[in-house]
Structures are given as structure tokens and as C-alpha cells.
Amino acid sequence: PHYVEELKKHTGREKAVANYVRADEGFDKFVTKLEDLLHFLLPRYRDEGKSYLTIAFGCTGGRHRSVAVAEAIAGRSAVDGMAVNLYHRELASKAR
């Protein structure tokens, strides 16, 4: 999205950018595989007495793809009953 002039100044928290990122043919597969990994790992973390897990995403500018992916994972994880704290470092604001 950084190279698409009408999206460049927007972020992955905005619908137009999120839709652009989600339109990538690998997006759904990536998110599904990541969710599968989290569903596998989280019970093990809990069993070991760990109270949190930090997951970080990155992309070239930290404003488009990584933000859209983090929002998607956080939204799906919250639906699964996990407490989610989401922070976008490059946007310098709390999202959730």
C-alpha cells in the first residue's frame, strides 16, 4: 500500500488499506496458519504458568501491512476469548 498513492498516507487500521492487504492471495492462508500456531502454543504457555505472549509484526514502514495483519489477528483472537493488548509502535497510539 505504501506505493499506491491513494493509500500511502493512510494506515492498516483504515478500511481501504485493510481491504487492499486482505486482497493479497496469501493473506487468508497466512492468518489461518498463524492462528493455528497460536491455538497450539497458547495452552502450552498457560500450562507453563506464563501469563502473556508478545507477538510482533513488521513491514517496510510499519503503517500498512503489519498493522492490518495485527488488527486481523487481534480481532480473531479476542473472539476466541483471549485478552488482547494491541500497540502499533509506528502509529504511536494504542488500538486496544
CSV table of C-alpha atoms in Angstrom, one decimal:
chain,number,residue,atom,x,y,z
A,1,PRO,CA,0.0,0.0,0.0
A,2,HIS,CA,2.9,2.4,0.5
A,3,TYR,CA,3.4,2.6,-3.2
A,4,VAL,CA,-0.3,3.1,-4.0
A,5,GLU,CA,-0.7,6.9,-3.9
A,6,GLU,CA,-4.2,7.0,-2.6
A,7,LEU,CA,-3.3,4.6,0.3
A,8,LYS,CA,0.1,5.9,1.2
A,9,LYS,CA,-1.0,8.4,3.8
A,10,HIS,CA,-3.4,6.0,5.4
A,11,THR,CA,-2.9,3.1,7.8
A,12,GLY,CA,-3.8,-0.5,8.1
A,13,ARG,CA,-6.4,0.4,10.7
A,14,GLU,CA,-8.4,2.1,7.9
A,15,LYS,CA,-10.8,0.0,5.8
A,16,ALA,CA,-9.4,0.9,2.4
A,17,VAL,CA,-5.8,-0.2,3.4
A,18,ALA,CA,-7.1,-3.3,5.3
A,19,ASN,CA,-9.1,-4.4,2.2
A,20,TYR,CA,-6.1,-3.9,0.0
A,21,VAL,CA,-3.9,-6.0,2.3
A,22,ARG,CA,-6.6,-8.7,2.6
A,23,ALA,CA,-6.9,-8.9,-1.2
A,24,ASP,CA,-3.5,-10.4,-1.3
A,25,GLU,CA,-3.9,-14.1,-2.3
A,26,GLY,CA,-1.7,-15.2,0.6
A,27,PHE,CA,-3.4,-13.2,3.3
A,28,ASP,CA,-6.0,-15.7,4.4
A,29,LYS,CA,-3.6,-18.6,4.3
A,30,PHE,CA,-1.0,-16.7,6.4
A,31,VAL,CA,-3.6,-15.6,9.0
A,32,THR,CA,-5.0,-19.1,9.2
A,33,LYS,CA,-1.6,-20.7,9.7
A,34,LEU,CA,-0.7,-18.1,12.3
A,35,GLU,CA,-4.0,-18.8,14.2
A,36,ASP,CA,-3.2,-22.5,14.1
A,37,LEU,CA,0.2,-21.8,15.6
A,38,LEU,CA,-1.3,-19.7,18.4
A,39,HIS,CA,-4.0,-22.3,19.2
A,40,PHE,CA,-1.2,-24.8,19.5
A,41,LEU,CA,1.1,-22.6,21.6
A,42,LEU,CA,-1.2,-20.7,24.0
A,43,PRO,CA,-2.3,-23.7,26.0
A,44,ARG,CA,1.3,-24.7,26.4
A,45,TYR,CA,2.2,-21.2,27.6
A,46,ARG,CA,-0.6,-21.3,30.1
A,47,ASP,CA,0.4,-24.8,31.3
A,48,GLU,CA,3.9,-23.4,32.0
A,49,GLY,CA,2.4,-20.6,34.0
A,50,LYS,CA,3.2,-17.9,31.6
A,51,SER,CA,0.7,-15.0,31.6
A,52,TYR,CA,1.5,-13.3,28.3
A,53,LEU,CA,2.9,-13.8,24.9
A,54,THR,CA,4.3,-11.0,22.8
A,55,ILE,CA,3.8,-11.2,19.0
A,56,ALA,CA,5.3,-8.6,16.7
A,57,PHE,CA,4.7,-7.9,13.0
A,58,GLY,CA,6.8,-5.8,10.8
A,59,CYS,CA,6.7,-4.4,7.3
A,60,THR,CA,8.7,-1.8,5.4
A,61,GLY,CA,7.1,1.3,7.0
A,62,GLY,CA,5.2,-0.2,9.8
A,63,ARG,CA,1.9,1.6,8.9
A,64,HIS,CA,0.1,-0.6,6.4
A,65,ARG,CA,0.6,-4.4,6.1
A,66,SER,CA,1.8,-5.1,9.6
A,67,VAL,CA,-0.9,-3.0,11.1
A,68,ALA,CA,-3.6,-4.7,9.0
A,69,VAL,CA,-2.3,-8.2,9.9
A,70,ALA,CA,-2.1,-7.3,13.6
A,71,GLU,CA,-5.6,-5.9,13.6
A,72,ALA,CA,-6.9,-9.1,12.0
A,73,ILE,CA,-5.1,-11.4,14.4
A,74,ALA,CA,-6.2,-9.3,17.4
A,75,GLY,CA,-9.8,-9.3,16.3
A,76,ARG,CA,-9.9,-13.0,15.7
A,77,SER,CA,-8.1,-13.8,19.0
A,78,ALA,CA,-10.4,-11.6,21.0
A,79,VAL,CA,-13.3,-13.5,19.6
A,80,ASP,CA,-11.7,-16.7,20.8
A,81,GLY,CA,-11.7,-15.3,24.3
A,82,MET,CA,-8.1,-14.3,24.6
A,83,ALA,CA,-7.3,-10.9,26.2
A,84,VAL,CA,-5.5,-8.8,23.6
A,85,ASN,CA,-3.5,-5.7,24.0
A,86,LEU,CA,-2.6,-4.2,20.7
A,87,TYR,CA,0.0,-1.5,20.2
A,88,HIS,CA,1.1,-0.1,16.9
A,89,ARG,CA,4.6,1.3,17.5
A,90,GLU,CA,4.9,3.2,14.3
A,91,LEU,CA,1.4,4.8,14.8
A,92,ALA,CA,2.3,5.7,18.4
A,93,SER,CA,-1.2,5.0,19.6
A,94,LYS,CA,-3.0,2.3,21.4
A,95,ALA,CA,-5.5,0.5,19.4
A,96,ARG,CA,-6.9,-1.8,22.0
